[in-house]
Amino acid sequence: MPPIPETATDLPLDSLSTHLAEILPRFDGPLQADLLSGGRSNPTYALTEGTNEWILRRPPYGAVWKSAHDIGREARVLQALAGTAVPVPAVVDHCRDESVIGAPFYVMPRIAGRTLRDRTDTEALTPLQRRGLAKSLVSTLVALHEIDPLEVGLGDFGRPDGYLERQLRRWDQQWDSLRTPDRVDASELRRALAAAMPTSTLTGIVHGDYKLDNVLVSTEDPTRIVAVLDWEMATLGDTLADVGFLLSFWDEIGGPHNPLTAGATALEGFPPAHEMATMYAEQRDIDVNDLSWYVAFSNYKLAVILQQIHVRHLRGETRGEGFEELGPMINPLIELALDRLEEHR
């Protein structure tokens, strides 16, 4: 395994500069880099040579279940969605040659915008802005789900048939492979999810990680989404899985909070989760009677993702701050998922 960089300056900037100078039409050098994300998903770096700015994404260092961090799939879906109603960054380079930085990677221009990560960020918005942002989150997700995968070259991007069964089996396998002594027994939840699994009827392009802090909003108008980010889990499947994932992070005033967001949307102006689901259903002209199963599954999926990161952190394979806070969030997510399934019964 290659050494894990302490900072972005440990990237092989000389070889990266040589590569980018051959690829990019405007590149003055020398290259500088800042680590923006230490590996909670795919490590992300800001690059500049003083004039232009780019973002580089690569797989995590020491990643477990590397299939969940396929940079090639992420680059492909971004390229496919360019020019559609879904705002995505352009891919200016997708490098499969691991000799350049030690892993495959892709580069995109840096887009001006804001990421709203927690309650501190959303408290700065007005109630009217919060409602407008919620509407944009729904309409952008509808735009994605209304795209015909064949028309954008993604007809072979996944297998919609049996998507939920495969997803549950995959996350079960990952949970089993990552168990640590401090984890609760998730067997009851897993049995309940398998027994209550709905039949998929609405298939399309699934983002897989669609939530408030994975979109970039305009610095001038926080109700306008300028880019949807973090497509590493995108595939073809049941589009309601994206709705459930978004709502699993949708905290409400007086209700239980997702431990990761801790009340980010539990503020005046943000509509309740059931209204978000209604907006989505009306825009797609579909019936959505009960999303509790999808929300519960999303809580479980998030628990497994956090466990992946927790295990990497225990192994010393992460860099950055805040990783020690993720482990204590996992057991409450399992319990929250069981509570959600009670609503489904």
PDB file of C-alpha atoms in Angstrom, residues 159-300:
ATOM      1  CA  ARG A 159     -28.990  -3.526 -13.682  1.00  0.00           C
ATOM      2  CA  PRO A 160     -32.290  -2.055 -12.470  1.00  0.00           C
ATOM      3  CA  ASP A 161     -33.903  -5.487 -12.095  1.00  0.00           C
ATOM      4  CA  GLY A 162     -33.275  -6.803  -8.596  1.00  0.00           C
ATOM      5  CA  TYR A 163     -31.616  -3.546  -7.544  1.00  0.00           C
ATOM      6  CA  LEU A 164     -32.998  -3.465  -3.994  1.00  0.00           C
ATOM      7  CA  GLU A 165     -32.186  -7.119  -3.343  1.00  0.00           C
ATOM      8  CA  ARG A 166     -28.612  -6.635  -4.538  1.00  0.00           C
ATOM      9  CA  GLN A 167     -28.235  -3.433  -2.543  1.00  0.00           C
ATOM     10  CA  LEU A 168     -29.381  -5.045   0.695  1.00  0.00           C
ATOM     11  CA  ARG A 169     -27.148  -8.064   0.107  1.00  0.00           C
ATOM     12  CA  ARG A 170     -24.176  -5.836  -0.676  1.00  0.00           C
ATOM     13  CA  TRP A 171     -24.542  -3.670   2.430  1.00  0.00           C
ATOM     14  CA  ASP A 172     -25.107  -6.774   4.569  1.00  0.00           C
ATOM     15  CA  GLN A 173     -21.852  -8.241   3.277  1.00  0.00           C
ATOM     16  CA  GLN A 174     -19.985  -5.035   3.978  1.00  0.00           C
ATOM     17  CA  TRP A 175     -21.410  -4.792   7.500  1.00  0.00           C
ATOM     18  CA  ASP A 176     -20.351  -8.376   8.207  1.00  0.00           C
ATOM     19  CA  SER A 177     -16.836  -7.735   6.921  1.00  0.00           C
ATOM     20  CA  LEU A 178     -16.414  -4.592   9.016  1.00  0.00           C
ATOM     21  CA  ARG A 179     -17.816  -5.626  12.386  1.00  0.00           C
ATOM     22  CA  THR A 180     -16.034  -4.224  15.417  1.00  0.00           C
ATOM     23  CA  PRO A 181     -16.766  -5.055  19.093  1.00  0.00           C
ATOM     24  CA  ASP A 182     -18.495  -1.717  19.695  1.00  0.00           C
ATOM     25  CA  ARG A 183     -21.222  -2.390  17.111  1.00  0.00           C
ATOM     26  CA  VAL A 184     -24.802  -3.352  17.917  1.00  0.00           C
ATOM     27  CA  ASP A 185     -26.340  -6.488  16.441  1.00  0.00           C
ATOM     28  CA  ALA A 186     -28.089  -5.444  13.213  1.00  0.00           C
ATOM     29  CA  SER A 187     -29.657  -8.854  12.503  1.00  0.00           C
ATOM     30  CA  GLU A 188     -33.179  -7.787  13.503  1.00  0.00           C
ATOM     31  CA  LEU A 189     -32.998  -4.779  11.212  1.00  0.00           C
ATOM     32  CA  ARG A 190     -31.648  -6.837   8.338  1.00  0.00           C
ATOM     33  CA  ARG A 191     -34.413  -9.431   8.661  1.00  0.00           C
ATOM     34  CA  ALA A 192     -37.044  -6.700   8.789  1.00  0.00           C
ATOM     35  CA  LEU A 193     -35.645  -4.947   5.712  1.00  0.00           C
ATOM     36  CA  ALA A 194     -35.610  -8.187   3.733  1.00  0.00           C
ATOM     37  CA  ALA A 195     -39.152  -9.096   4.797  1.00  0.00           C
ATOM     38  CA  ALA A 196     -40.675  -5.700   3.980  1.00  0.00           C
ATOM     39  CA  MET A 197     -38.773  -4.974   0.753  1.00  0.00           C
ATOM     40  CA  PRO A 198     -41.010  -3.158  -1.769  1.00  0.00           C
ATOM     41  CA  THR A 199     -41.320  -4.010  -5.453  1.00  0.00           C
ATOM     42  CA  SER A 200     -39.376  -1.588  -7.649  1.00  0.00           C
ATOM     43  CA  THR A 201     -41.369   0.023 -10.447  1.00  0.00           C
ATOM     44  CA  LEU A 202     -39.658   3.395 -10.978  1.00  0.00           C
ATOM     45  CA  THR A 203     -36.179   2.787 -12.337  1.00  0.00           C
ATOM     46  CA  GLY A 204     -33.620   5.216 -13.693  1.00  0.00           C
ATOM     47  CA  ILE A 205     -30.315   6.874 -12.849  1.00  0.00           C
ATOM     48  CA  VAL A 206     -29.727   6.740  -9.092  1.00  0.00           C
ATOM     49  CA  HIS A 207     -27.247   9.150  -7.508  1.00  0.00           C
ATOM     50  CA  GLY A 208     -26.855   6.964  -4.429  1.00  0.00           C
ATOM     51  CA  ASP A 209     -25.747   9.730  -2.037  1.00  0.00           C
ATOM     52  CA  TYR A 210     -28.137  12.612  -2.728  1.00  0.00           C
ATOM     53  CA  LYS A 211     -28.372  14.989   0.229  1.00  0.00           C
ATOM     54  CA  LEU A 212     -28.024  18.629   1.171  1.00  0.00           C
ATOM     55  CA  ASP A 213     -24.247  18.698   1.594  1.00  0.00           C
ATOM     56  CA  ASN A 214     -23.630  16.945  -1.715  1.00  0.00           C
ATOM     57  CA  VAL A 215     -24.899  19.868  -3.753  1.00  0.00           C
ATOM     58  CA  LEU A 216     -23.184  23.187  -4.391  1.00  0.00           C
ATOM     59  CA  VAL A 217     -25.428  26.255  -4.188  1.00  0.00           C
ATOM     60  CA  SER A 218     -24.889  29.677  -5.707  1.00  0.00           C
ATOM     61  CA  THR A 219     -22.972  32.125  -3.518  1.00  0.00           C
ATOM     62  CA  GLU A 220     -25.473  34.813  -4.523  1.00  0.00           C
ATOM     63  CA  ASP A 221     -28.669  32.765  -4.399  1.00  0.00           C
ATOM     64  CA  PRO A 222     -28.643  29.785  -2.009  1.00  0.00           C
ATOM     65  CA  THR A 223     -31.895  28.503  -3.509  1.00  0.00           C
ATOM     66  CA  ARG A 224     -30.119  27.770  -6.809  1.00  0.00           C
ATOM     67  CA  ILE A 225     -28.123  24.547  -7.133  1.00  0.00           C
ATOM     68  CA  VAL A 226     -25.075  25.046  -9.363  1.00  0.00           C
ATOM     69  CA  ALA A 227     -23.669  21.500  -9.137  1.00  0.00           C
ATOM     70  CA  VAL A 228     -24.545  18.056  -7.826  1.00  0.00           C
ATOM     71  CA  LEU A 229     -21.425  16.401  -6.420  1.00  0.00           C
ATOM     72  CA  ASP A 230     -20.143  13.009  -5.165  1.00  0.00           C
ATOM     73  CA  TRP A 231     -21.431  10.545  -7.770  1.00  0.00           C
ATOM     74  CA  GLU A 232     -19.279   7.627  -6.632  1.00  0.00           C
ATOM     75  CA  MET A 233     -22.285   5.398  -5.855  1.00  0.00           C
ATOM     76  CA  ALA A 234     -24.325   6.252  -8.957  1.00  0.00           C
ATOM     77  CA  THR A 235     -25.922   3.400 -10.896  1.00  0.00           C
ATOM     78  CA  LEU A 236     -29.222   2.364 -12.481  1.00  0.00           C
ATOM     79  CA  GLY A 237     -31.872   1.244 -10.031  1.00  0.00           C
ATOM     80  CA  ASP A 238     -34.948   2.154  -8.013  1.00  0.00           C
ATOM     81  CA  THR A 239     -35.140   5.951  -8.062  1.00  0.00           C
ATOM     82  CA  LEU A 240     -37.145   6.030  -4.829  1.00  0.00           C
ATOM     83  CA  ALA A 241     -33.939   4.936  -3.096  1.00  0.00           C
ATOM     84  CA  ASP A 242     -32.613   8.456  -3.718  1.00  0.00           C
ATOM     85  CA  VAL A 243     -35.757   9.987  -2.247  1.00  0.00           C
ATOM     86  CA  GLY A 244     -35.440   7.800   0.842  1.00  0.00           C
ATOM     87  CA  PHE A 245     -31.783   8.744   1.215  1.00  0.00           C
ATOM     88  CA  LEU A 246     -32.535  12.466   0.989  1.00  0.00           C
ATOM     89  CA  LEU A 247     -35.350  12.141   3.532  1.00  0.00           C
ATOM     90  CA  SER A 248     -33.190  10.074   5.895  1.00  0.00           C
ATOM     91  CA  PHE A 249     -31.145  13.263   6.342  1.00  0.00           C
ATOM     92  CA  TRP A 250     -34.197  15.523   6.459  1.00  0.00           C
ATOM     93  CA  ASP A 251     -34.421  16.576  10.096  1.00  0.00           C
ATOM     94  CA  GLU A 252     -37.691  18.090  11.300  1.00  0.00           C
ATOM     95  CA  ILE A 253     -38.487  20.423  14.168  1.00  0.00           C
ATOM     96  CA  GLY A 254     -39.450  18.289  17.164  1.00  0.00           C
ATOM     97  CA  GLY A 255     -38.486  15.006  15.486  1.00  0.00           C
ATOM     98  CA  PRO A 256     -35.480  12.665  15.691  1.00  0.00           C
ATOM     99  CA  HIS A 257     -32.360  13.951  13.984  1.00  0.00           C
ATOM    100  CA  ASN A 258     -29.952  12.067  11.786  1.00  0.00           C
ATOM    101  CA  PRO A 259     -26.771  11.995  13.911  1.00  0.00           C
ATOM    102  CA  LEU A 260     -24.686  13.212  10.970  1.00  0.00           C
ATOM    103  CA  THR A 261     -26.775  16.306  10.155  1.00  0.00           C
ATOM    104  CA  ALA A 262     -27.943  16.986  13.725  1.00  0.00           C
ATOM    105  CA  GLY A 263     -30.870  19.233  12.878  1.00  0.00           C
ATOM    106  CA  ALA A 264     -29.587  20.989   9.745  1.00  0.00           C
ATOM    107  CA  THR A 265     -33.083  21.140   8.226  1.00  0.00           C
ATOM    108  CA  ALA A 266     -35.039  21.340  11.494  1.00  0.00           C
ATOM    109  CA  LEU A 267     -35.575  25.052  10.968  1.00  0.00           C
ATOM    110  CA  GLU A 268     -38.426  27.325   9.934  1.00  0.00           C
ATOM    111  CA  GLY A 269     -38.861  27.369   6.177  1.00  0.00           C
ATOM    112  CA  PHE A 270     -37.713  23.833   5.449  1.00  0.00           C
ATOM    113  CA  PRO A 271     -40.869  21.819   4.680  1.00  0.00           C
ATOM    114  CA  PRO A 272     -41.482  18.563   6.559  1.00  0.00           C
ATOM    115  CA  ALA A 273     -40.369  15.293   4.986  1.00  0.00           C
ATOM    116  CA  HIS A 274     -43.866  14.273   3.916  1.00  0.00           C
ATOM    117  CA  GLU A 275     -44.220  17.538   1.990  1.00  0.00           C
ATOM    118  CA  MET A 276     -40.881  16.917   0.275  1.00  0.00           C
ATOM    119  CA  ALA A 277     -42.168  13.489  -0.782  1.00  0.00           C
ATOM    120  CA  THR A 278     -45.410  15.029  -2.035  1.00  0.00           C
ATOM    121  CA  MET A 279     -43.539  17.621  -4.110  1.00  0.00           C
ATOM    122  CA  TYR A 280     -41.459  14.866  -5.668  1.00  0.00           C
ATOM    123  CA  ALA A 281     -44.507  12.713  -6.444  1.00  0.00           C
ATOM    124  CA  GLU A 282     -46.460  15.612  -7.956  1.00  0.00           C
ATOM    125  CA  GLN A 283     -43.586  16.681 -10.196  1.00  0.00           C
ATOM    126  CA  ARG A 284     -43.169  13.120 -11.491  1.00  0.00           C
ATOM    127  CA  ASP A 285     -46.925  12.523 -11.590  1.00  0.00           C
ATOM    128  CA  ILE A 286     -46.597   9.328  -9.565  1.00  0.00           C
ATOM    129  CA  ASP A 287     -48.042   7.904  -6.364  1.00  0.00           C
ATOM    130  CA  VAL A 288     -45.697   7.667  -3.387  1.00  0.00           C
ATOM    131  CA  ASN A 289     -47.687   6.239  -0.519  1.00  0.00           C
ATOM    132  CA  ASP A 290     -45.008   5.210   1.956  1.00  0.00           C
ATOM    133  CA  LEU A 291     -41.268   5.822   1.847  1.00  0.00           C
ATOM    134  CA  SER A 292     -40.544   4.476   5.335  1.00  0.00           C
ATOM    135  CA  TRP A 293     -38.779   1.369   4.009  1.00  0.00           C
ATOM    136  CA  TYR A 294     -36.511   3.460   1.779  1.00  0.00           C
ATOM    137  CA  VAL A 295     -35.685   5.817   4.659  1.00  0.00           C
ATOM    138  CA  ALA A 296     -34.929   2.897   6.990  1.00  0.00           C
ATOM    139  CA  PHE A 297     -32.728   1.240   4.378  1.00  0.00           C
ATOM    140  CA  SER A 298     -30.909   4.545   3.872  1.00  0.00           C
ATOM    141  CA  ASN A 299     -30.215   4.772   7.625  1.00  0.00           C
ATOM    142  CA  TYR A 300     -28.719   1.263   7.467  1.00  0.00           C
TER     143      TYR A 300
END
